[in-house]
Every structure is written in C-alpha cells, then in structure tokens.
XYZ file of C-alpha atoms in Angstrom:
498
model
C 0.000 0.000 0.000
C 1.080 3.433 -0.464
C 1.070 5.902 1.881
C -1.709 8.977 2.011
C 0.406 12.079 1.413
C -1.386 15.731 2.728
C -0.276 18.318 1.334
C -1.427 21.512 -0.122
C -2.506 21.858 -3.444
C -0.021 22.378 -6.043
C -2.253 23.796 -8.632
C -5.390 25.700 -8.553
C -8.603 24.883 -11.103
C -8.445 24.529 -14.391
C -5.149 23.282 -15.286
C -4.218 24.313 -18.674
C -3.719 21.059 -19.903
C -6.463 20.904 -22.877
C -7.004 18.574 -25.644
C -7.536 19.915 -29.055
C -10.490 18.747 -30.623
C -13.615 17.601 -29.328
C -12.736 15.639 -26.655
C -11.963 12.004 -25.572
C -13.939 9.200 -27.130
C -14.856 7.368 -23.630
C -16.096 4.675 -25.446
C -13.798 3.720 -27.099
C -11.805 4.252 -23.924
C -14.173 1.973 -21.784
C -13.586 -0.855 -24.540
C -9.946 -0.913 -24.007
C -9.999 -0.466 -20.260
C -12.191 -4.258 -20.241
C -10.524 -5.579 -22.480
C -7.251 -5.396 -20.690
C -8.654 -7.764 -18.387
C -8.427 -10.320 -21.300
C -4.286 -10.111 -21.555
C -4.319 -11.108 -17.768
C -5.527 -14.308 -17.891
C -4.624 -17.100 -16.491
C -5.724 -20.825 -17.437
C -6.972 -21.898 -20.142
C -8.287 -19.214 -22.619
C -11.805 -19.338 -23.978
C -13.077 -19.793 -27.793
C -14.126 -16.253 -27.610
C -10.635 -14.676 -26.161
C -10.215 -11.287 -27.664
C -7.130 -10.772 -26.836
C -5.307 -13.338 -29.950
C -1.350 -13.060 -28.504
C -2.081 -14.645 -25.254
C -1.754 -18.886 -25.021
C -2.781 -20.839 -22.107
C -1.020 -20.728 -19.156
C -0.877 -22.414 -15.245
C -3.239 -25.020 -16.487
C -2.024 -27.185 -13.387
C -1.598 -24.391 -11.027
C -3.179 -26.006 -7.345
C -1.134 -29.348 -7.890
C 2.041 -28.096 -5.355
C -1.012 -28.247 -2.774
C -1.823 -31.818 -3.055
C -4.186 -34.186 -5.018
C -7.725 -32.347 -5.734
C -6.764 -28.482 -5.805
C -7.574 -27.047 -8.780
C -6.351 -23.127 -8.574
C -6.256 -22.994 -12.722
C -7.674 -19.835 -13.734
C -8.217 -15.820 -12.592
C -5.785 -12.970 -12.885
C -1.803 -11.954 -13.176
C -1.687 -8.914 -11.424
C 0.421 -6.574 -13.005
C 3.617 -7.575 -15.069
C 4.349 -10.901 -13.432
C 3.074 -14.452 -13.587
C 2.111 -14.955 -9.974
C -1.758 -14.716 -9.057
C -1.779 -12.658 -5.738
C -5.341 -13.301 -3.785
C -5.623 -10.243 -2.184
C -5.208 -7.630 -4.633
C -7.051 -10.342 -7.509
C -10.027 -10.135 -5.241
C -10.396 -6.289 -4.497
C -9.897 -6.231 -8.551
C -13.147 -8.195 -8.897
C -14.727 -5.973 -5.854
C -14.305 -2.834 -8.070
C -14.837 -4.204 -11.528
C -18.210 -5.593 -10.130
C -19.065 -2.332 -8.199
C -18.417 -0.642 -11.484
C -21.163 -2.477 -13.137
C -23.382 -2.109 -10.093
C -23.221 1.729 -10.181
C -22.464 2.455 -13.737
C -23.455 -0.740 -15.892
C -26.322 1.429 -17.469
C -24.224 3.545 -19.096
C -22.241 1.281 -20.907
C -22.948 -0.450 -24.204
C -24.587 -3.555 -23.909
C -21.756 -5.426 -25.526
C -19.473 -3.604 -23.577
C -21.305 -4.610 -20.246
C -20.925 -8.357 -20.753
C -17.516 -8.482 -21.724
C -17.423 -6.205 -18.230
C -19.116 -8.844 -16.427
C -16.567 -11.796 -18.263
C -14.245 -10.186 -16.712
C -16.140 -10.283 -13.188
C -16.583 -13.751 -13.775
C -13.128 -14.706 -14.618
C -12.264 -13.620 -11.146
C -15.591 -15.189 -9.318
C -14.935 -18.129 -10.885
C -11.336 -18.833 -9.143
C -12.104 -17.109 -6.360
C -14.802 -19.566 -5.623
C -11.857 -22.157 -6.442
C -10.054 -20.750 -3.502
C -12.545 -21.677 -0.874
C -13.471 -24.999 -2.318
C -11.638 -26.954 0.522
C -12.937 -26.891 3.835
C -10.621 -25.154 6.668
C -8.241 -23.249 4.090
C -8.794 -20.414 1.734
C -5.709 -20.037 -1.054
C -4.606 -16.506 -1.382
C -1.340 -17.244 -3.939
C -0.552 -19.365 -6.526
C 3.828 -18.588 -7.674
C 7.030 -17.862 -5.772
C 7.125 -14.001 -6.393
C 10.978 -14.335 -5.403
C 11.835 -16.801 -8.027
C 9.316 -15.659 -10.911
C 10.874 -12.114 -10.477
C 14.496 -13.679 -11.509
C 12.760 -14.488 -14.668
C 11.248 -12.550 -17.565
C 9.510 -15.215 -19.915
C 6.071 -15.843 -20.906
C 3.070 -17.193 -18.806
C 2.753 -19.930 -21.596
C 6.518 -20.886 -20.520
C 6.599 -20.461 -16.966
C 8.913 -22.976 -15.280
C 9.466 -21.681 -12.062
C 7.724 -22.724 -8.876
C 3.774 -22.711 -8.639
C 3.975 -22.751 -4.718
C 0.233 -22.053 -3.140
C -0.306 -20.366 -0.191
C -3.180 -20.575 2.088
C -4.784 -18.888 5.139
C -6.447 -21.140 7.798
C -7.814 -21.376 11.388
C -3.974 -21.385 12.698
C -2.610 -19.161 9.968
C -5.207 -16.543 9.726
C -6.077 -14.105 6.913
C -9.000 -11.737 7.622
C -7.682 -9.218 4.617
C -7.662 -11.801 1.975
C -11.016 -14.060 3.069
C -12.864 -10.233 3.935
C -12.189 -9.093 0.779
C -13.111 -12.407 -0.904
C -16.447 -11.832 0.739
C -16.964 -8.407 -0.563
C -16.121 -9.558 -4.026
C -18.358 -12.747 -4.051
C -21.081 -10.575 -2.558
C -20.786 -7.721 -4.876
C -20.639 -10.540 -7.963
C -23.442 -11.599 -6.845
C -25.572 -8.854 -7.778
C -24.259 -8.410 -10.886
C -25.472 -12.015 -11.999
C -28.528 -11.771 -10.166
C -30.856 -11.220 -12.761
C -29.235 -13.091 -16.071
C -27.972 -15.772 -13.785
C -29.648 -16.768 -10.140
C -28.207 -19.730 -9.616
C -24.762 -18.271 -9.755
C -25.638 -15.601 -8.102
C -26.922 -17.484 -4.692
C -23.804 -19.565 -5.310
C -21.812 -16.505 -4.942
C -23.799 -14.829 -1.973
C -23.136 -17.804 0.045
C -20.054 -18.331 -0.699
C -19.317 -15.049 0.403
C -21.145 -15.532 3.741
C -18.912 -18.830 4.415
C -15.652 -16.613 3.509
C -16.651 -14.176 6.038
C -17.385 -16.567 8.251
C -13.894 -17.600 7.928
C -12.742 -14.162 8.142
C -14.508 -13.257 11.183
C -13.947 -15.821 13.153
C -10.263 -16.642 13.051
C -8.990 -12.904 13.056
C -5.377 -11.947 11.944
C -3.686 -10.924 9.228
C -1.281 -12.900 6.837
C 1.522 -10.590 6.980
C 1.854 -11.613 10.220
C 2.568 -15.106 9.425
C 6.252 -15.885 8.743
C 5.579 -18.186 5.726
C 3.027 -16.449 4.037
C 4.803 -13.384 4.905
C 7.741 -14.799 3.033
C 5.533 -14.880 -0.419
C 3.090 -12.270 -0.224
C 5.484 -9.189 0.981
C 6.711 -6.684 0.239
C 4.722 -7.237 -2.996
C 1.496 -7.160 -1.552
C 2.085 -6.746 2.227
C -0.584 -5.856 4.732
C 0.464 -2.742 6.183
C -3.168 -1.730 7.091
C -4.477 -4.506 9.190
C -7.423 -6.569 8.593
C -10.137 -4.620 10.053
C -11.005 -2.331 7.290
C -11.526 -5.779 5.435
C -14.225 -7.019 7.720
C -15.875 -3.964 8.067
C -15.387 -3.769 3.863
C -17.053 -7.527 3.715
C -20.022 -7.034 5.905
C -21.208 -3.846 4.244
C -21.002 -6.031 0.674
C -22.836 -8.948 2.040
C -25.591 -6.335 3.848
C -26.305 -4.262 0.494
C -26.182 -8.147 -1.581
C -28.805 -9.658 1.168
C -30.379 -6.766 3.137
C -29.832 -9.229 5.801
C -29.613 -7.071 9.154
C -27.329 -8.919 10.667
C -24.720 -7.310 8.301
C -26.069 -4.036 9.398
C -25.885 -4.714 13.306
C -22.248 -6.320 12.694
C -20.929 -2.974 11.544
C -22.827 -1.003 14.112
C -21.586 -3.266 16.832
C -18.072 -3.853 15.267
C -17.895 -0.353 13.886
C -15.604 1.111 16.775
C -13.119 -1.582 17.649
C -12.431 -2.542 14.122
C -11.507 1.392 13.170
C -14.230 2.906 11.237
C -13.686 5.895 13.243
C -10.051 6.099 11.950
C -9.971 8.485 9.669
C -8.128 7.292 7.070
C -8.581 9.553 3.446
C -7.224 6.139 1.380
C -8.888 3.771 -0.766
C -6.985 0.541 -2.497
C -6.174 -2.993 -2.411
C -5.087 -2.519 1.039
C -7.018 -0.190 2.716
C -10.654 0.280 2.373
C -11.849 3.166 4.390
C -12.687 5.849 1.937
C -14.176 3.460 -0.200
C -16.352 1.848 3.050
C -17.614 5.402 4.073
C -18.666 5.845 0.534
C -20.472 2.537 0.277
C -21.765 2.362 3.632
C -23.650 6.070 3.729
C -25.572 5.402 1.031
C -27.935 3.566 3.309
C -27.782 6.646 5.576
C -28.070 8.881 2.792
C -31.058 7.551 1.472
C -32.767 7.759 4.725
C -33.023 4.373 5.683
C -29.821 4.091 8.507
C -29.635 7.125 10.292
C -27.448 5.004 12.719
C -24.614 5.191 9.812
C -24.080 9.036 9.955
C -20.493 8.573 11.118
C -19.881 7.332 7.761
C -21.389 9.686 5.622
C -19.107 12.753 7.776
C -16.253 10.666 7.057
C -16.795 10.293 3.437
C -17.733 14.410 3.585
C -14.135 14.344 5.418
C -12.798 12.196 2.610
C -14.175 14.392 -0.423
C -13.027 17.520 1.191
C -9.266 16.575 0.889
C -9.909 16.505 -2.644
C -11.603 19.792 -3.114
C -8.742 22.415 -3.537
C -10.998 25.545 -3.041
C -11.922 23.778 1.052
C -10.206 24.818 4.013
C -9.245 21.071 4.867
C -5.547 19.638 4.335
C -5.604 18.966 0.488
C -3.987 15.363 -0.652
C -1.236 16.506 -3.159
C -1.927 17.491 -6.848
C 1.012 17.482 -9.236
C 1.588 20.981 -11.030
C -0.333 19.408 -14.183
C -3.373 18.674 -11.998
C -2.966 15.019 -11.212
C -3.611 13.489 -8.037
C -0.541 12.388 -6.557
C 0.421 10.070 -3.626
C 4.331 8.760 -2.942
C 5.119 5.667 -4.311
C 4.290 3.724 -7.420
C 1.569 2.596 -9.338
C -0.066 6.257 -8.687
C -2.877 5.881 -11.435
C -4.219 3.390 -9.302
C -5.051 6.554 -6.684
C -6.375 8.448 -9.850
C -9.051 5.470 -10.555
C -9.640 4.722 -7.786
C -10.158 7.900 -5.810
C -12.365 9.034 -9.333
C -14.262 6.040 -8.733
C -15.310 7.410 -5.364
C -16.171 10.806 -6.553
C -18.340 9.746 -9.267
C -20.109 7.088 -7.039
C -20.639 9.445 -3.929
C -21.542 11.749 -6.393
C -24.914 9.679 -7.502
C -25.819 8.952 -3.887
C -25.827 12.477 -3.321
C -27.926 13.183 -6.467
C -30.626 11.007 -5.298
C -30.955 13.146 -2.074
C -30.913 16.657 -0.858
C -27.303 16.407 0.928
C -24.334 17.724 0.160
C -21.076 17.863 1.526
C -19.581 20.571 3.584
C -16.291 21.470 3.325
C -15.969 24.254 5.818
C -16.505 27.256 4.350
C -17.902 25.973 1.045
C -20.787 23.621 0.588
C -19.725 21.008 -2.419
C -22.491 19.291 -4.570
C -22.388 16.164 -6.771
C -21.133 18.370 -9.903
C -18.330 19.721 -8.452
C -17.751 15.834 -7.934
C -17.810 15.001 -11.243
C -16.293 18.039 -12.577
C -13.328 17.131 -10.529
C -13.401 13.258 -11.548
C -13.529 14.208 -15.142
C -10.171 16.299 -14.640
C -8.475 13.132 -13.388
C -9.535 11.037 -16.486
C -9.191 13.244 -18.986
C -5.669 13.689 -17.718
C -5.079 9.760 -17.801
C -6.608 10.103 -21.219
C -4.024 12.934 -23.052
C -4.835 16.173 -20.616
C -1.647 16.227 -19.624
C 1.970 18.303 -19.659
C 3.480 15.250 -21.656
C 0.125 15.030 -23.743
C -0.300 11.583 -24.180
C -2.475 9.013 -22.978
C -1.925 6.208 -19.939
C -3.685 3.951 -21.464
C -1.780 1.535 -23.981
C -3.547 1.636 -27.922
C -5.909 4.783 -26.779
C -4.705 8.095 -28.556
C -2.396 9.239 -30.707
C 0.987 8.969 -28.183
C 0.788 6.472 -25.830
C 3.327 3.786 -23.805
C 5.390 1.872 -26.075
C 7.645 -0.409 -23.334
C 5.493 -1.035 -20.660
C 6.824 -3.169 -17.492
C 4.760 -6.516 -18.642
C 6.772 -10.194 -19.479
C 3.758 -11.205 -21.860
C 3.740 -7.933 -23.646
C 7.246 -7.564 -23.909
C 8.136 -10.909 -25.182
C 7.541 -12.007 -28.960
C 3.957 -13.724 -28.630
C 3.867 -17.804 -28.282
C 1.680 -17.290 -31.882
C 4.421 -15.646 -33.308
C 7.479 -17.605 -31.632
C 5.624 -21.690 -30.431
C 9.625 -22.356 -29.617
C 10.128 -22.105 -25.862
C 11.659 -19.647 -24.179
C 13.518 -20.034 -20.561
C 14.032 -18.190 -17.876
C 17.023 -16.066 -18.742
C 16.124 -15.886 -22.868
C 13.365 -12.951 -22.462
C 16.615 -10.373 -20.643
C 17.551 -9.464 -24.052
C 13.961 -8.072 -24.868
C 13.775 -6.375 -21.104
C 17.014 -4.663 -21.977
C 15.673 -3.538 -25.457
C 14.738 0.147 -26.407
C 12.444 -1.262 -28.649
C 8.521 -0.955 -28.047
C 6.888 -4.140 -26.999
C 5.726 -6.292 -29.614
C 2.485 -6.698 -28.241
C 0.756 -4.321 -27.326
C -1.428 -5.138 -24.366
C -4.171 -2.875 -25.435
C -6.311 -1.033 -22.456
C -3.238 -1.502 -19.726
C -2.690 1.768 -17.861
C 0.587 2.573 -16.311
C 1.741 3.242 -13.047
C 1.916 6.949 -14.727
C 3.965 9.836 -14.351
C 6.101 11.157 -11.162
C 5.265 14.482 -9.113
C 6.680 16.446 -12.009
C 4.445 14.815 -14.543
C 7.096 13.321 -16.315
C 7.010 10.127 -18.109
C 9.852 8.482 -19.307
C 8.378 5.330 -20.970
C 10.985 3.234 -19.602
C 10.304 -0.792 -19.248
C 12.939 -0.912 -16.110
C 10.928 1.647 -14.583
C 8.265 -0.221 -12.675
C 6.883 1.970 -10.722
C 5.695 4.235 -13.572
C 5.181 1.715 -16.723
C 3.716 -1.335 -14.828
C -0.115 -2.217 -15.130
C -1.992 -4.053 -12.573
C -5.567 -4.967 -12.823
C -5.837 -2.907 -9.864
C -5.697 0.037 -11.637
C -8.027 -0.374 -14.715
C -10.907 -2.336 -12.325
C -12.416 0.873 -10.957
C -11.646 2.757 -14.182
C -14.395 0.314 -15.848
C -17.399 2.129 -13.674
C -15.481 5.917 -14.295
C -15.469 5.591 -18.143
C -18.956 4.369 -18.253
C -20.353 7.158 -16.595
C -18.460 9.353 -18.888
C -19.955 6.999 -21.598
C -23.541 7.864 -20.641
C -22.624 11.579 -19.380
C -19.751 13.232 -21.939
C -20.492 16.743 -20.435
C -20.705 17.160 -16.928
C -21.515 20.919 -17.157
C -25.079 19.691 -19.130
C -25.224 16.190 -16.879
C -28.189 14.002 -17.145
C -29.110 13.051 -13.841
C-alpha cells in the first residue's frame, strides 16, 4: 500500500492542460480499459478470447497443494506471472461495483464483456474456498518468478500455493473475498440466479472464515515470506471485515450485516480516519459505500460514515479549508510511491459514485466554508480522467492503444516478449533479458493496460525498467471500468443528465 500524502494543493482549477479537438472518445476508452482484463488471464483461454497473442497458461496451477486443488484460472496482477489473492479479489470488488453503479451507461456489448471479466475472477475465487478449513490466497514464488522474464505460456518456475487457515489466519484476503463474491453476486442476479446465490453464500462462508479466526497474513512468517513486500498488509485486517459485511448487507439486506458494523464499527476502526482507498485499505471506499444507506434515509445510525466520506471528499476539493492530498503541477492526483494511477481510478471512482448517492438526495457535503455538490464531484473526476486520457503536460495518454501517443515499453513479461503465436519455440528463464534490456517498443501491445503513470513532475519516461511508472496491474483499470462508463452515458458534466 502506499502511503496517504497531505499536502497543499499544487495547482489551482483549471489546469491548462487541454485537448484539441472535441474531446476524448470514452467509449472507445471503456472498450480498451475491459478488455485489458483479457491479456491477464490465467488458465486456459476461452473460444471467444479477444485478446489473440495470449496462449494458455498455469493449467495445473493447485497441484504443489496436493491431489484435488484445482487453482487454474483468474488474474496476473500486473507484469508478473504470480496470481496474488488479495489484490485479484479487491480487482473483482471494483470491476463488479463498477457495473453495479455504472453498468447502465455502458454499451450492452461492452457490459458483458465487463461482467466476463467479473466472472473470470468469481470463478477462481470460488476455487479458492473450495476446501474446507483453508482459503488459497497465492498461486507462484514471487521471489523466483521475479528472476525471470519469460512468458506465462513458458513459466517454469515454482507454482507454490499459499493458504490462510484457522492457525494461519487471513482476515484481509477471506474479507475481501467476501466483498467480491457478494458484490458478484448482484451483478449475476438477474441473467444468472443460480450463480448468483452460489456466490452470496459463498461469500457468507468466507466471512465466516474471516470473522472468526482474526489476523492478518503478513503476520505469518511463511506467508509473509511470499506475499510481501509485494502485496504486504500494512493496514491490518479490520477495514476488510468492516469492507465484507457492508457487501454482504447491500447483496442480502440481511440485518445482521447491518448490526455487525454497528456493533463492530468502533473496535475494528471505522472511526479512523483514514482519506485512502486501495487494495489494502478500504476506508474511503467503506464510508462511501456504507452512507448510502444513511443517505437515502433508511440508517440514520450510519451518519459517522457519511461525515467521514464528507471528510474524505473535502481533501480533494482544492478551493476547502481542509488539508488537500497533493496534486502534481499538471493537476494530477498524486500520492508517494508507485503505481499512482491506481489513486487516480480509484479515488475518481469514489467521486463519481458518492456523487450519484448524493444526487438522489438533498445532501451535500460541507467542506468548511464551502458547501460542495455532486457536480463539483464530477467536474473534478472528469479532470483526473481526462488527464489519464491525453490532458496532460506530456500530452499523451496512460492507457496503452488509446490516442495518438501512448506507452510503447510497458513493465509486462507477456507484452514484452515475442507472442507464443508468433514464436511456439520455448523460451527459458534467462532468454526474455535481451527483450527487457531492449529500447524497442513491446511487440504486443497489451491494449487497455494503464501505467503506473507519471512522477510528481508529470514526467514520463516510458521506460520498461521503470516499474513503478510503466507497470499495469488490474488494480488500476478495475475501478476505471465504472469511471469511463459514466463518462460513456454523461460526456459533459456541465449539461449532466441526472
């Protein structure tokens, strides 16, 4: 996780940073963004894979864990062959929260490849709980995979599985299983029911687990030793139940999800407040979800949430008197680390979607001196993406095949390589170095991928070494999905059809 920097605005509104033309095409944008998805599978590919360079891969990933695991299938998160749990199952969170909220604005083709891609993730998440007593959060030895750059279709280095059980707890990974099973659940609910209640309980049982045998997996030496410091739980695990109860409550209206997070609310830090939202840390994101109940006049026992979420918007509002999160000087939110677009989606995401709850109600949010309404939201969302999109000082697009001038050597083995279409010969460990060291732009391009993205200075050097800016991870695009729908349906905030 990356830390939450506050600082005070670099830039005041607008930046000058303005496409010629008539804007961004957010369609085709919103194509690209789910298709993405299609370049990180794992397993064996469908008939109707879009994405043509990809082979199979870790067809007999689950076998290092003894006779009867099957883990074949779900995601690669970012530019590596290992499939981490955690930040595969917040992926499948957002990208079904993204049809939730915004599935009406996208095309109707568009929509179903959106939920493929949930399903690609239900479907081995479901995997992971399959055995009674253990839930498997990672499937690869990060260590040794990372001394390699080949293929997924050639991988040859250890498939080792971790899992979380009653003696080697993991309340992050089986919360946030929860929250993505229940939020899948819904999305399937009316073209598939069966699946759905298959999903809703499922989700139920991994809370179960996560409830009752509290801790996080960080804290276990073993799975400590494969999980960090690539995806390390610096946050704790309480966010995560408090993150998988308010899923299961809006998927069931069971109020036994409500009373948990009243009763729970307190001692598992909802009162922190915490202005973050990602694969590790779910506050910003939980205030959001959780007030819509109280915004909507039906839990006026969740106000707490809805200040914090006011709390939350207001660090992104320049013009309020709170501490401001930091803006870089071309008007992109910025937070120390790497991967910073995923802050960008993520936090847009949040915006857009507080933004509707808002809409359906007379609130508003008040940031001290100023009172901020849902189209100063979107205003301010639109900024981020259109900045993603080309808006920028370096004027050119994040996202890989979208635009005129976009990333040519991303940090991705698959994408970097020469395809296994192209070249069936195998290629080991060691023979893909050559083609990291290159200058030359990948061969194939993994269209819809957005970068980690520029520094503080917004400058991007499209450099394949350079991980922290020209990595992907699912992470990123997943709540990008619901933003570039909206902006599908709604192209013009200033004239926005409520």
């Amino acid at each position: 996780a990356l830390c939450f920097a506050s600082a005070s605005a670099s830039a005041s509104f607008p930046w000058p940073w303005k496409r010629s033309g008539h804007g961004h095409d957010y369609r085709d944008a919103l194509a690209k963004c789910i298709l993405f998805f299609e370049g990180q599978r794992s397993g064996r590919l469908p008939a109707d894979q879009r994405a043509e360079w990809r082979g199979d891969s870790g067809v007999s990933d689950g076998q290092a864990a003894g006779p009867g695991v099957d883990l074949e299938g779900g995601y690669y998160d970012a530019g590596d062959n290992v499939k981490f749990g955690f930040p595969m199952a917040f992926t499948t969170t957002m990208l079904a929260w993204s049809v939730l909220e915004f599935g009406d604005d996208m095309p109707r083709e568009e929509r179903r490849h959106a939920a493929g891609a949930v399903r690609w993730g239900t479907d081995y998440l479901l995997k992971t709980l399959a055995h009674p007593g253990v839930i498997f959060m990672q499937v690869g030895d990060p260590w040794k995979d990372h001394e390699c750059w080949e293929r997924p279709e050639d991988m040859d280095t250890e498939r080792t599985v971790y899992n979380v059980s009653a003696g080697r707890p993991g309340s992050e990974v089986a919360g946030e299983t929860a929250a993505a099973l229940a939020a899948a659940s819904m999305v399937f609910r009316d073209g598939d029911r069966e699946y759905a209640e298959l999903l809703l309980e499922s989700a139920k049982k991994a809370f179960d687990f996560a409830d009752t045998h509290r801790g996080a997996y960080s804290d276990d030496m073993d799975l400590r030793a494969g999980g960090c410091p690539f995806y390390c739980d610096f946050n704790g695990y309480q966010d995560e139940l408090l993150w998988g109860a308010a899923w299961l409550r809006r998927a069931s209206g069971d109020d036994t999800f409500r009373e948990y997070i009243q009763n729970n609310g307190k001692t598992l830090g909802a009162e922190d407040s915490i202005n973050e939202f990602g694969w590790d840390n779910k506050h910003a994101g939980l205030n959001v979800l959780i007030s819509k109940e109280f915004i909507e006049g039906e839990a006026l026992s969740m106000q707490s949430y809805k200040e914090s979420a006011d709390s939350f918007i207001c660090t992104l509002i320049p013009e309020s008197s709170s501490p401001h999160i930091q803006y870089t000087p071309g008007g992109m939110i910025y937070k120390p680390g790497g991967s910073n677009m995923q802050h960008v989606t993520s936090i847009s995401f949040l915006l857009l979607t507080y933004a509707k709850y808002l809409t359906k109600s007379s609130h508003t949010v008040n940031c001290g001196d100023i009172s901020v309404g849902p189209d100063t939201l979107r205003l301010q969302a639109k900024k981020q993406i259109d900045y993603l999109l080309g808006d920028n000082p370096m004027k050119m697009s994040y996202m890989v095949g979208y635009g005129d001038r976009y990333p040519q050597r991303i940090h991705h083995r698959g994408s970097s390589l020469p395809s296994i279409k192209d070249h069936p010969e195998r290629m080991a460990c060691k023979d893909g170095t050559p083609y990291y060291d290159s200058s030359s732009p990948n061969p194939n391009p993994l269209v819809g991928a957005i970068v980690g993205g520029p520094g503080e200075d917004d400058s991007y050097g499209d450099d394949r070494a350079d991980y922290r800016k020209s990595e992907p991870t699912t992470y990123i695009n997943a709540p990008l999905v619901g933003v570039l729908a909206y902006f599908v349906g709604n192209p013009n905030p200033g004239h926005i059809r409520h």
